mmCIF file of C-alpha atoms and ligand atoms in Angstrom:
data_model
loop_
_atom_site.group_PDB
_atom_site.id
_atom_site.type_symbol
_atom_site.label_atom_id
_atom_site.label_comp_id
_atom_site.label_asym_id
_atom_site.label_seq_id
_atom_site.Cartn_x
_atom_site.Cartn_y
_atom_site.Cartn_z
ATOM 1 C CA UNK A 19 0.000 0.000 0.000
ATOM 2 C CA UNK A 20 0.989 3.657 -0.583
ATOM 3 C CA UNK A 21 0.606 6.035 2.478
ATOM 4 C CA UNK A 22 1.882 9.708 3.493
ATOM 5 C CA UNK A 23 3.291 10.212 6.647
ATOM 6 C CA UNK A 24 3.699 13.662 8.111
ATOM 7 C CA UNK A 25 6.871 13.714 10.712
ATOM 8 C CA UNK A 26 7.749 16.306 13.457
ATOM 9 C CA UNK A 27 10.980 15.361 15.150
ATOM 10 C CA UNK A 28 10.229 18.556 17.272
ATOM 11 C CA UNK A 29 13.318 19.304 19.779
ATOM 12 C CA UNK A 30 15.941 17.614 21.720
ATOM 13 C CA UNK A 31 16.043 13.785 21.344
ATOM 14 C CA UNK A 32 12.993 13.958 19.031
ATOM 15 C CA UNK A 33 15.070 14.380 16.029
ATOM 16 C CA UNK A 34 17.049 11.127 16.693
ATOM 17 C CA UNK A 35 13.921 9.054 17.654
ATOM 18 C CA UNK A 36 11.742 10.026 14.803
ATOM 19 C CA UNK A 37 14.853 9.276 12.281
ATOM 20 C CA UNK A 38 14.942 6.034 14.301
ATOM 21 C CA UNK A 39 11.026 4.979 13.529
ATOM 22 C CA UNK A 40 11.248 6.241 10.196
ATOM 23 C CA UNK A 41 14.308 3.739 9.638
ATOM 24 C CA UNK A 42 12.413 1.132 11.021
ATOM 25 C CA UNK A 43 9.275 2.220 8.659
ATOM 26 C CA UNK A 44 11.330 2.092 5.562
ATOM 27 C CA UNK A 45 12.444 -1.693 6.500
ATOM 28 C CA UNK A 46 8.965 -1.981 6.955
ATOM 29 C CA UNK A 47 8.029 -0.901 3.358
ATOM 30 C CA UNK A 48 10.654 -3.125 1.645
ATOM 31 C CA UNK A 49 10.200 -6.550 3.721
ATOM 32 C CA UNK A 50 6.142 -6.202 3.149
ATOM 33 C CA UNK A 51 6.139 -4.174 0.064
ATOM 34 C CA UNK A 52 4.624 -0.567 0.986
ATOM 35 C CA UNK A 53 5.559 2.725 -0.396
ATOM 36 C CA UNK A 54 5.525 4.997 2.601
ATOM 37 C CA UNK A 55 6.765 8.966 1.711
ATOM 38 C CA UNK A 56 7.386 11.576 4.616
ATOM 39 C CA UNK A 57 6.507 15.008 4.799
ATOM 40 C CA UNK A 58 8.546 16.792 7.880
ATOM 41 C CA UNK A 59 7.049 19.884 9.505
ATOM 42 C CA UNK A 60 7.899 22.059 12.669
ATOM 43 C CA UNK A 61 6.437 21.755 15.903
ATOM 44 C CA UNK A 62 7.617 22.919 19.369
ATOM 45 C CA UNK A 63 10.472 24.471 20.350
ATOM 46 C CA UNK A 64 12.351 25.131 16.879
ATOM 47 C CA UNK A 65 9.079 26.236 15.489
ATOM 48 C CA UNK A 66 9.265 28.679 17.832
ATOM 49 C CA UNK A 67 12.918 29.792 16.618
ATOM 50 C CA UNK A 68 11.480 29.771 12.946
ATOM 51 C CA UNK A 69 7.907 30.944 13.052
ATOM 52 C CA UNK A 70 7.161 32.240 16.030
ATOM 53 C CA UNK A 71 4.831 29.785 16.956
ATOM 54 C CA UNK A 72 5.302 26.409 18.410
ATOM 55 C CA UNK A 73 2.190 24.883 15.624
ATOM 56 C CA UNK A 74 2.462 26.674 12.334
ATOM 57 C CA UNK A 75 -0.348 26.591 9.942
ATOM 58 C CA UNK A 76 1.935 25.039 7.227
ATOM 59 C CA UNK A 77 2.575 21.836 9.460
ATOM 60 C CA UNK A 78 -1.382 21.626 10.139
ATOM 61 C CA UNK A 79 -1.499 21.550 6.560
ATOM 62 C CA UNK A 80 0.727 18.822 6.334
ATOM 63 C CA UNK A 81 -0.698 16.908 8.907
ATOM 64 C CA UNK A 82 -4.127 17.048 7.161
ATOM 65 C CA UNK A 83 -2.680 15.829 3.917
ATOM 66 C CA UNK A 84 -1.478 12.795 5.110
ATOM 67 C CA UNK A 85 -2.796 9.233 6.414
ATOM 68 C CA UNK A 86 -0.405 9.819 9.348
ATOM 69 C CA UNK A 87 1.497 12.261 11.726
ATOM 70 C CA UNK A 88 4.710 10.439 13.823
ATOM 71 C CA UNK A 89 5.582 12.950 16.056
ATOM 72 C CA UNK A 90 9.319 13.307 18.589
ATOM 73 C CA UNK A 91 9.320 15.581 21.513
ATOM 74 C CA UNK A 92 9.432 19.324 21.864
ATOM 75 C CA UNK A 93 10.506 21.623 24.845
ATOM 76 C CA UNK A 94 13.923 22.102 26.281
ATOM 77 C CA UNK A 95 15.552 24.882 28.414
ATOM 78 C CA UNK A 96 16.238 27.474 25.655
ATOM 79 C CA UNK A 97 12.446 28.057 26.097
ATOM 80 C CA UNK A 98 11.494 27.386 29.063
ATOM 81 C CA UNK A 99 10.819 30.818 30.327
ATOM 82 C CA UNK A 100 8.366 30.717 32.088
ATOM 83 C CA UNK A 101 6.788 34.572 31.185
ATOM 84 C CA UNK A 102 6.750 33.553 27.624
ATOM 85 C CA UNK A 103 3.615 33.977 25.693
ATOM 86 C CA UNK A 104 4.766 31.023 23.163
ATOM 87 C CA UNK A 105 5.721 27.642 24.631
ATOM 88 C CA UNK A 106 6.557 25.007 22.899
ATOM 89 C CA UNK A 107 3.932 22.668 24.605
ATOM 90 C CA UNK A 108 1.845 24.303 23.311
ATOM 91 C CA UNK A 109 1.842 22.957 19.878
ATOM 92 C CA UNK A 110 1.319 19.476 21.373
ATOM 93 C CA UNK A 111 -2.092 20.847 22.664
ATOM 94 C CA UNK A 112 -3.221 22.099 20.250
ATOM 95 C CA UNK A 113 -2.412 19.350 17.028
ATOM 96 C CA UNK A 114 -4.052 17.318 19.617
ATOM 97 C CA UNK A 115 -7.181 19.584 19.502
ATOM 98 C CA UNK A 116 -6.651 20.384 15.756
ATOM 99 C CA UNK A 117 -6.980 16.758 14.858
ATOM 100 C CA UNK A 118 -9.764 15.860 17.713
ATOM 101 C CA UNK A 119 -7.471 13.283 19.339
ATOM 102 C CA UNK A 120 -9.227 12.954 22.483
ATOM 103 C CA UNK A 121 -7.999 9.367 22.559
ATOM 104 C CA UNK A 122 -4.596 8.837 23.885
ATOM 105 C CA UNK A 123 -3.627 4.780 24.102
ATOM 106 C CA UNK A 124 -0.278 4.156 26.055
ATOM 107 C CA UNK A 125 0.263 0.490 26.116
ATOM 108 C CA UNK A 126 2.659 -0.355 29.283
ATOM 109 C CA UNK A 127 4.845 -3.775 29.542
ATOM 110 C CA UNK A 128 7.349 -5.393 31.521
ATOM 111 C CA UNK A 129 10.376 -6.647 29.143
ATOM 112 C CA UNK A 130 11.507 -10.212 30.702
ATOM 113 C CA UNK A 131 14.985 -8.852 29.674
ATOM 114 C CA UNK A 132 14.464 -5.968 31.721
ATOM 115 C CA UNK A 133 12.604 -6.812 34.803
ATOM 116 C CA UNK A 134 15.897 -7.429 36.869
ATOM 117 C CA UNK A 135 16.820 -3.843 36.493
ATOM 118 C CA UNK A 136 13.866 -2.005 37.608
ATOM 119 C CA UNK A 137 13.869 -0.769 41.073
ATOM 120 C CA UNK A 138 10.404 -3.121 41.965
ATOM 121 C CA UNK A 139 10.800 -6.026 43.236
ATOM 122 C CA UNK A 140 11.323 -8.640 39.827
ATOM 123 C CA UNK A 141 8.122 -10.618 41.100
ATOM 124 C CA UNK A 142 5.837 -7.875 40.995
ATOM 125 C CA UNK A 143 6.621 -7.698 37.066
ATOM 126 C CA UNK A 144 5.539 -10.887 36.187
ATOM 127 C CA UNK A 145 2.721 -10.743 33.599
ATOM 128 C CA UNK A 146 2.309 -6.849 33.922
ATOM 129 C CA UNK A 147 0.419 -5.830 30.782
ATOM 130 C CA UNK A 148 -1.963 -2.733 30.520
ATOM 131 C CA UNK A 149 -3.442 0.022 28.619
ATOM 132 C CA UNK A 150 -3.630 3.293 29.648
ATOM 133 C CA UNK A 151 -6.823 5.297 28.065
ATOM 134 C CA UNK A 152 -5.923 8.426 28.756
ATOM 135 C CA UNK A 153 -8.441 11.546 27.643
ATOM 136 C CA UNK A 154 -6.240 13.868 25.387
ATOM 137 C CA UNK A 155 -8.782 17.000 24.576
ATOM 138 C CA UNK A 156 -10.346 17.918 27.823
ATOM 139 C CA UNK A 157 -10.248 18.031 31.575
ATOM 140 C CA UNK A 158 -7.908 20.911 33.563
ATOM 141 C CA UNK A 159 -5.661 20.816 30.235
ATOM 142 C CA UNK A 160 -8.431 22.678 28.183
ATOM 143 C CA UNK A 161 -10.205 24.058 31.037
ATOM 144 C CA UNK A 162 -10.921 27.761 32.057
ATOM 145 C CA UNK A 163 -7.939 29.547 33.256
ATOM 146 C CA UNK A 164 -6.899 32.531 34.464
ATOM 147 C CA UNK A 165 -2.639 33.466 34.479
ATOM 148 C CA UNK A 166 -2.496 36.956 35.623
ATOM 149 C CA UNK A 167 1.180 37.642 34.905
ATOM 150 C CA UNK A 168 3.331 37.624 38.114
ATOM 151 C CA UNK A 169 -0.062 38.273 39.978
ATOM 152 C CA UNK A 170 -0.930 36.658 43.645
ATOM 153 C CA UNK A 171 -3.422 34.353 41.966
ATOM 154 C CA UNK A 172 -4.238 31.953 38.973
ATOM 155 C CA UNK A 173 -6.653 29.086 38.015
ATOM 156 C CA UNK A 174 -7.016 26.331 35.949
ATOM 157 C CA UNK A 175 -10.616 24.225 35.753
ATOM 158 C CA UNK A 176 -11.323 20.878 35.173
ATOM 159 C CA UNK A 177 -14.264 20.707 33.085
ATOM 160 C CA UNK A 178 -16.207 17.543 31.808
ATOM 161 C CA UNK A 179 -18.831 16.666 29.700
ATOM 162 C CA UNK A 180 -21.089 13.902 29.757
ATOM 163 C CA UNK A 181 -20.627 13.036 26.064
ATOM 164 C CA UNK A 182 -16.391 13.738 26.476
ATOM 165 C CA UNK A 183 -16.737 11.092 29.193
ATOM 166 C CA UNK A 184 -19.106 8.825 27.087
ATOM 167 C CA UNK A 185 -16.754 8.657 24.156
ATOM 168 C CA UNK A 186 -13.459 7.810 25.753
ATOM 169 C CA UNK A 187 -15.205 5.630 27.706
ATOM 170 C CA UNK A 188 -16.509 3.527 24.855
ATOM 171 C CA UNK A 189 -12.839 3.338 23.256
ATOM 172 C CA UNK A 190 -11.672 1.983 27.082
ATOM 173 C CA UNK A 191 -14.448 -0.321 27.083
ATOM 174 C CA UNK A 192 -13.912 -1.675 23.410
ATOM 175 C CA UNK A 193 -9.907 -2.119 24.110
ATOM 176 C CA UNK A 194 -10.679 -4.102 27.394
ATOM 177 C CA UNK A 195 -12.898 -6.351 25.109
ATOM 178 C CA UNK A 196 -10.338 -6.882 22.809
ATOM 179 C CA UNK A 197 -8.169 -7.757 25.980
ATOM 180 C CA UNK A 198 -8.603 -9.533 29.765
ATOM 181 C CA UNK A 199 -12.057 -7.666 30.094
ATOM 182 C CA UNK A 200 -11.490 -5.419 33.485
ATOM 183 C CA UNK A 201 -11.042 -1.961 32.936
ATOM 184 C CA UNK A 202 -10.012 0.376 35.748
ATOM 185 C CA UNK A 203 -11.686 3.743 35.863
ATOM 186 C CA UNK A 204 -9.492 6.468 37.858
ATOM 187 C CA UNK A 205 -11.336 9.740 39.619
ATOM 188 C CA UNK A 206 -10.930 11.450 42.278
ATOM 189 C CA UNK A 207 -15.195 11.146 42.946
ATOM 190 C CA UNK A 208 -14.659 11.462 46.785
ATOM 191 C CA UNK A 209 -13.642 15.278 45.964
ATOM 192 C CA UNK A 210 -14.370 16.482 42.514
ATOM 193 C CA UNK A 211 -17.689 17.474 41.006
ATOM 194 C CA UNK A 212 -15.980 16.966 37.379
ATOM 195 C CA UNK A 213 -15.006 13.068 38.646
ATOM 196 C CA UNK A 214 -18.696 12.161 40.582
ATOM 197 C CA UNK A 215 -19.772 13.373 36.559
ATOM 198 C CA UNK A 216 -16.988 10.911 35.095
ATOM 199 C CA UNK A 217 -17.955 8.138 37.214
ATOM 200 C CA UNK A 218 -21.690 8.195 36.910
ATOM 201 C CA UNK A 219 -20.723 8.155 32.767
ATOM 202 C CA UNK A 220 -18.451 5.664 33.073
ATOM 203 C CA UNK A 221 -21.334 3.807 34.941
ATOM 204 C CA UNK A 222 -23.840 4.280 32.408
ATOM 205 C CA UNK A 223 -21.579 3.512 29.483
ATOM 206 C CA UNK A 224 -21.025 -0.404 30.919
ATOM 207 C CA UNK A 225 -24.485 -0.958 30.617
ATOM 208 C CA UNK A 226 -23.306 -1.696 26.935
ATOM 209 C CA UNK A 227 -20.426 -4.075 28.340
ATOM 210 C CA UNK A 228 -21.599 -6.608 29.818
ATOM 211 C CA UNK A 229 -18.387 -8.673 29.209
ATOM 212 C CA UNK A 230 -16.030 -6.029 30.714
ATOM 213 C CA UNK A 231 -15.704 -6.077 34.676
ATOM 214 C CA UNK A 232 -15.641 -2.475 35.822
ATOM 215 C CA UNK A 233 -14.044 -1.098 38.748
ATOM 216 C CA UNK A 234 -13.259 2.453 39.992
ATOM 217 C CA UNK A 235 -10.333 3.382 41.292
ATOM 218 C CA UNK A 236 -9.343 6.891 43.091
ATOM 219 C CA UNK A 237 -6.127 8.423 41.669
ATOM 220 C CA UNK A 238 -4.414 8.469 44.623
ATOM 221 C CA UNK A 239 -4.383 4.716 45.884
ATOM 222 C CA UNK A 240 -4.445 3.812 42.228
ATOM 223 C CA UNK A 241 -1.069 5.291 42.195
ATOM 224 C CA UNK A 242 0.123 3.185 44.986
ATOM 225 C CA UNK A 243 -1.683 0.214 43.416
ATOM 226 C CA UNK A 244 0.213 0.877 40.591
ATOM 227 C CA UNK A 245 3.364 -0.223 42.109
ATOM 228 C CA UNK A 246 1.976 -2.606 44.601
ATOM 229 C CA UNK A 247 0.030 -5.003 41.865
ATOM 230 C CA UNK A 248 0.573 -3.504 38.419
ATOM 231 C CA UNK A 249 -0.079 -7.171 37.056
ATOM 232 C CA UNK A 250 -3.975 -6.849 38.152
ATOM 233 C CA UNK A 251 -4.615 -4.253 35.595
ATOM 234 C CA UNK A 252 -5.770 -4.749 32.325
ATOM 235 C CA UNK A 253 -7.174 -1.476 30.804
ATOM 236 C CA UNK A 254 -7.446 1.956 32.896
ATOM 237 C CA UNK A 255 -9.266 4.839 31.843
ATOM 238 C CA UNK A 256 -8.339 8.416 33.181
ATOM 239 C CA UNK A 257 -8.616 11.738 32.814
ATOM 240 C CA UNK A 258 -6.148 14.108 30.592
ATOM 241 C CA UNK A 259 -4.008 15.193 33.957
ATOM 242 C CA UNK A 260 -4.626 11.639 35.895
ATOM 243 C CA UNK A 261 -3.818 9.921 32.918
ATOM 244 C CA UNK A 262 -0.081 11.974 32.260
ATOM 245 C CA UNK A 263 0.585 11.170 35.916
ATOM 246 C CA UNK A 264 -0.239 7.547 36.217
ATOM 247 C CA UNK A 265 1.053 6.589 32.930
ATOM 248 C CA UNK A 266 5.060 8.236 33.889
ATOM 249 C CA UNK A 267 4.763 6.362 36.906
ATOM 250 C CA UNK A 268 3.930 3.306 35.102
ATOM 251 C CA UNK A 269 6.656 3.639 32.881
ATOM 252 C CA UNK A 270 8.736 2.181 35.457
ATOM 253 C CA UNK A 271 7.043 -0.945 35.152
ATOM 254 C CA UNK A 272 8.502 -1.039 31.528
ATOM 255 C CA UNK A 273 12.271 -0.578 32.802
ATOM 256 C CA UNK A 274 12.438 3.110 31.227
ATOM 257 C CA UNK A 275 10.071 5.962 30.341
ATOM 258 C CA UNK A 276 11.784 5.301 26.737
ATOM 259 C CA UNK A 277 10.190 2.224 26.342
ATOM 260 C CA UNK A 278 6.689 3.673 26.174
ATOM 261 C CA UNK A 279 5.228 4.501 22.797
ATOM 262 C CA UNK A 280 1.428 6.426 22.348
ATOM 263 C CA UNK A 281 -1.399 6.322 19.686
ATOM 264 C CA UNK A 282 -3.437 9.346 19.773
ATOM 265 C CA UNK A 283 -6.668 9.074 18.144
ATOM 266 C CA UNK A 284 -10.167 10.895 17.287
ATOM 267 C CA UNK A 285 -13.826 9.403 16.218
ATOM 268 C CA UNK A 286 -12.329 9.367 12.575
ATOM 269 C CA UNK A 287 -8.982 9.034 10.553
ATOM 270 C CA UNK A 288 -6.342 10.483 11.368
ATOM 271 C CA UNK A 289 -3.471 9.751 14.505
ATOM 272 C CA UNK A 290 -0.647 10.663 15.895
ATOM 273 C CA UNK A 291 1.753 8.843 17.303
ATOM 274 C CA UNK A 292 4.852 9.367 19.649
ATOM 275 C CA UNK A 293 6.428 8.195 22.289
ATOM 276 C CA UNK A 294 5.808 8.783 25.794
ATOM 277 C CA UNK A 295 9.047 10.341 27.115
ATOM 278 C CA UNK A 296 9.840 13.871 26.457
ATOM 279 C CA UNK A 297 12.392 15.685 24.966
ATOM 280 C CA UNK A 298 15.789 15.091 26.973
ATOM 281 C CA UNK A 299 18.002 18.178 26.473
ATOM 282 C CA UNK A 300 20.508 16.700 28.611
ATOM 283 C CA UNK A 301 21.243 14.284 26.244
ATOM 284 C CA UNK A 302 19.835 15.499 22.832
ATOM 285 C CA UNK A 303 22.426 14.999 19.935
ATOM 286 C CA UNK A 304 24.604 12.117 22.100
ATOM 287 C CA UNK A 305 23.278 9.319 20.332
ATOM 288 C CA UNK A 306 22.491 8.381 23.727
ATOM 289 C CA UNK A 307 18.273 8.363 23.058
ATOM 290 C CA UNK A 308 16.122 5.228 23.541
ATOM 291 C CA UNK A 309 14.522 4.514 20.032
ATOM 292 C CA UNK A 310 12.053 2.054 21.406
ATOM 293 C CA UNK A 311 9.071 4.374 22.201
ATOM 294 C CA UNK A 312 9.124 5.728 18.577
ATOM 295 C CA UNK A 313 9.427 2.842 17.054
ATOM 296 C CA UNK A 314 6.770 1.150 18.970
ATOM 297 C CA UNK A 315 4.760 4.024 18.323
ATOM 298 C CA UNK A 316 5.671 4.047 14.688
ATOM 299 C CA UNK A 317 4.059 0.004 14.733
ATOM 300 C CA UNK A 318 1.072 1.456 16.470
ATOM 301 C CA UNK A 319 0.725 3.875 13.259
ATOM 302 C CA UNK A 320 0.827 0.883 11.424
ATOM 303 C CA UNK A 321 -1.714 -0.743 13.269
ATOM 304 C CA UNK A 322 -4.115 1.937 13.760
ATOM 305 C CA UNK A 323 -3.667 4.068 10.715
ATOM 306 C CA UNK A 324 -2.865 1.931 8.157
ATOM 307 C CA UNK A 325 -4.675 -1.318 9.047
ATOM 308 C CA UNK A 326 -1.313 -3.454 9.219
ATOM 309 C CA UNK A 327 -1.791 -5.877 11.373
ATOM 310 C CA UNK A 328 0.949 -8.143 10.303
ATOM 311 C CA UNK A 329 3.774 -5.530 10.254
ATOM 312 C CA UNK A 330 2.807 -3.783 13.586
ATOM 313 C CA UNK A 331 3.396 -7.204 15.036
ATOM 314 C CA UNK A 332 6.805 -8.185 13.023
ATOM 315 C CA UNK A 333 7.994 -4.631 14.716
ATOM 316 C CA UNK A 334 7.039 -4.958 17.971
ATOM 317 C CA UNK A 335 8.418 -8.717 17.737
ATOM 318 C CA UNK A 336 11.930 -7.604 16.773
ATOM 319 C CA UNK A 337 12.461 -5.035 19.297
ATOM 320 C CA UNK A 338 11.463 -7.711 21.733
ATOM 321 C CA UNK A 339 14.335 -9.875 20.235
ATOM 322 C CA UNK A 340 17.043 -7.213 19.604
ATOM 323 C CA UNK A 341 16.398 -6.726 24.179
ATOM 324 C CA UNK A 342 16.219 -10.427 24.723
ATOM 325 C CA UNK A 343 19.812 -10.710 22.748
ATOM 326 C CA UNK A 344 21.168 -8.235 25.247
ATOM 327 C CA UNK A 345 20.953 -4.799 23.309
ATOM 328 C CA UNK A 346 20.343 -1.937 25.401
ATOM 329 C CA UNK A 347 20.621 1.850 24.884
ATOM 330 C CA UNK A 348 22.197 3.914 28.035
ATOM 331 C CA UNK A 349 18.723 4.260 29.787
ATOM 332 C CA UNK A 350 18.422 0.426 30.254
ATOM 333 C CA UNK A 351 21.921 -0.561 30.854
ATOM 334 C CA UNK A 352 22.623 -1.797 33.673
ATOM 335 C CA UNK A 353 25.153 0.479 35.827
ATOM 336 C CA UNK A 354 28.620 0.239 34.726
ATOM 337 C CA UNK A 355 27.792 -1.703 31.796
ATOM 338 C CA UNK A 356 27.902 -1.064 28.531
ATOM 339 C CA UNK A 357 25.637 0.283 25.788
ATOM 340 C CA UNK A 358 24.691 0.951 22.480
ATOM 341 C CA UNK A 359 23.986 4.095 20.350
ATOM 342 C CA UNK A 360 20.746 4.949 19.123
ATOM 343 C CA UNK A 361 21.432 3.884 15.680
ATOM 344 C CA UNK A 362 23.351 0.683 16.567
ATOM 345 C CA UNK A 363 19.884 -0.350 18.717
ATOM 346 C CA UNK A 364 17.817 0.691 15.311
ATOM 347 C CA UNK A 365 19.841 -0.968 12.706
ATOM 348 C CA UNK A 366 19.364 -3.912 15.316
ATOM 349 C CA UNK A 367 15.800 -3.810 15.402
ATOM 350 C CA UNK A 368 15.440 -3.031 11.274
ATOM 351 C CA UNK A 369 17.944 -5.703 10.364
ATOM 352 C CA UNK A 370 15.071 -8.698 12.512
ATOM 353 C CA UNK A 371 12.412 -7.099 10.277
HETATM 354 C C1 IPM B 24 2.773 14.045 27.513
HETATM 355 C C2 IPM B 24 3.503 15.298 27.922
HETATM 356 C C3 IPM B 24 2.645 16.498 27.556
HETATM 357 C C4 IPM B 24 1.342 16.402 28.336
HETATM 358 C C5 IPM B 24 3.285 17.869 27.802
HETATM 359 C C6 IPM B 24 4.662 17.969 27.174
HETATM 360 C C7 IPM B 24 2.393 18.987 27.300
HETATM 361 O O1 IPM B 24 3.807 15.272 29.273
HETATM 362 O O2 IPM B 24 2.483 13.891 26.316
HETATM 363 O O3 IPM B 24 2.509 13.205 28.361
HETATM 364 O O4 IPM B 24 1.284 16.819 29.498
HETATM 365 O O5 IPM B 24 0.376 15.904 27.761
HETATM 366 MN MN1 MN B 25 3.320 13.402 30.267
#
């Protein structure tokens, strides 16, 4: 198949990761016979430098002439004043509310190869497996907010809607179907008006899941559960700012937040994909970046956006191979020992495809 694929490296490590999953891509498109092309665009932080703006109009342009967007990182110190009017965050926001992504899918796995170098206990790995659902267009994110400058006060809201709720509750519901069948919802219901409204909807929705066995979690022991049984949890669905806190934290589980990749999706078409780790000024440009969170999220893209099953899986099967025959990038290494670069790890991974 022929598809376009919009890429914004963005700043820091972004660049290296992206160039990674694109690498990765093209071995994709000889092995199975695809044409993928790339369009790259500026987002973030050297958007800023160029435009002005972290998300110019030319790169939403891009994006919407294309089957796909694979995105880096953006952000580093050179902008993180915090007076500034433009941030580079910013542009993440808002291609996520461009696009209507309010569907942000963040698988998390322990790595048998890895387990013995997390700081948990190896037991508690075993057989840890889950999804985080995270909203992506609403919540305290999008809210009503007030920054008054260097003022003595400032707000931000977290505002839900019945139907926001509804719909990223369906996609939690539909994934745990597809998977053990529990989903986890996270509030914070015991305090929050906007969570007593999520919970009720996530209530209601199940009435159409039958199958799936529901439970409710609140945030805060949910974090600690998260650490003291992360194998019991199959999906979890959570709000925009519970869902960015629960799923660093459950990066952990996966050895390194560069493990993690993300699909971000809306009710049709068109998704972006990166992984979960930011930007990493302190070692942009080393060679030193974890590749594996791109190019998992670049075989999400294929699963999700292009409908290939088949090569999603041979992806996500080599990287699995290229850690079980010892490869590891700094992040994973265990201390003292030795590592490779970036590229080494990606011509690994491209050369089991
Ligand atoms: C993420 C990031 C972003 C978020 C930041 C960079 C705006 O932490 O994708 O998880 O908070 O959503
Ligand atoms: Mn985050």
């Amino acid at each position: 198949m022929k598809a376009k694929i919009t890429v914004l490296p963005g700043d820091g490590i972004g660049v290296e990761v992206t160039s990674a999953a694109v690498a990765v891509l093209n071995k994709v498109a000889s092995r199975f016979g695809h044409e993928f092309s790339y369009e790259e665009a500026l987002i973030g932080g050297i958007a800023i430098d160029k435009t002005g703006t972290a998300l110019p109009e030319e790169t939403l342009r891009t994006g919407e002439q294309s089957d796909a967007i694979l995105l880096g990182a953006v952000g580093g110190p050179k902008w993180d004043n915090p007076t500034a009017a433009v941030r580079p965050e910013q542009g993440l926001l808002k291609i996520r509310k461009h696009f209507g992504l309010f569907a942000n899918l963040r698988p998390v796995k322990t790595y048998p190869a890895l387990a013995q170098y997390s700081p948990l206990r190896i037991e508690l790995l075993n057989g840890v497996d889950m999804l985080i659902v995270r909203e992506l267009t609403g919540g305290i994110y999008f809210g009503p907010r007030q920054e008054q400058g260097d003022g003595d006060s400032a707000y931000d809201t977290e505002l839900y809607t019945v139907p926001e709720v509804e719909r990223i509750a369906h996609i939690a519901f539909r994934a745990a179907q597809g998977r053990r069948k529990k989903l986890t919802s996270v509030d914070k219901a015991n305090v929050m008006a906007s969570m007593r409204l999520w919970r009720r909807t996530v209530v209601k929705v199940a009435e159409d899941y039958a199958d799936v066995a529901l439970d409710h979690a609140l945030v805060d022991s949910c974090a600690m559960h998260l650490i003291t049984r992360p194998a019991s949890f199959d999906v979890m669905v959570a709000s925009n700012i519970f869902g960015d806190i629960l799923s660093d934290e459950a990066s952990v589980l996966a050895g390194s937040l560069g493990m993690l990749p993300s699909a971000s999706l809306g009710a049709d078409g068109l998704g972006l994909y990166e992984p979960v780790h930011g930007s990493a000024p302190d070692i942009a440009g080393q060679g030193k970046a974890n590749p594996t969170g791109a190019i998992l999220s670049a075989a999400m893209l294929l699963r999700y956006s292009l409908n290939l099953e088949a090569e999603a899986k041979a992806v996500e099967a080599a990287v699995e191979s290229v850690l079980d025959q010892g490869a590891r990038t700094a992040d994973i290494a265990p201390r003292g020992g030795s590592f490779v670069s970036t590229t080494e790890f990606t011509q690994a991974v491209a050369e089991k495809i």
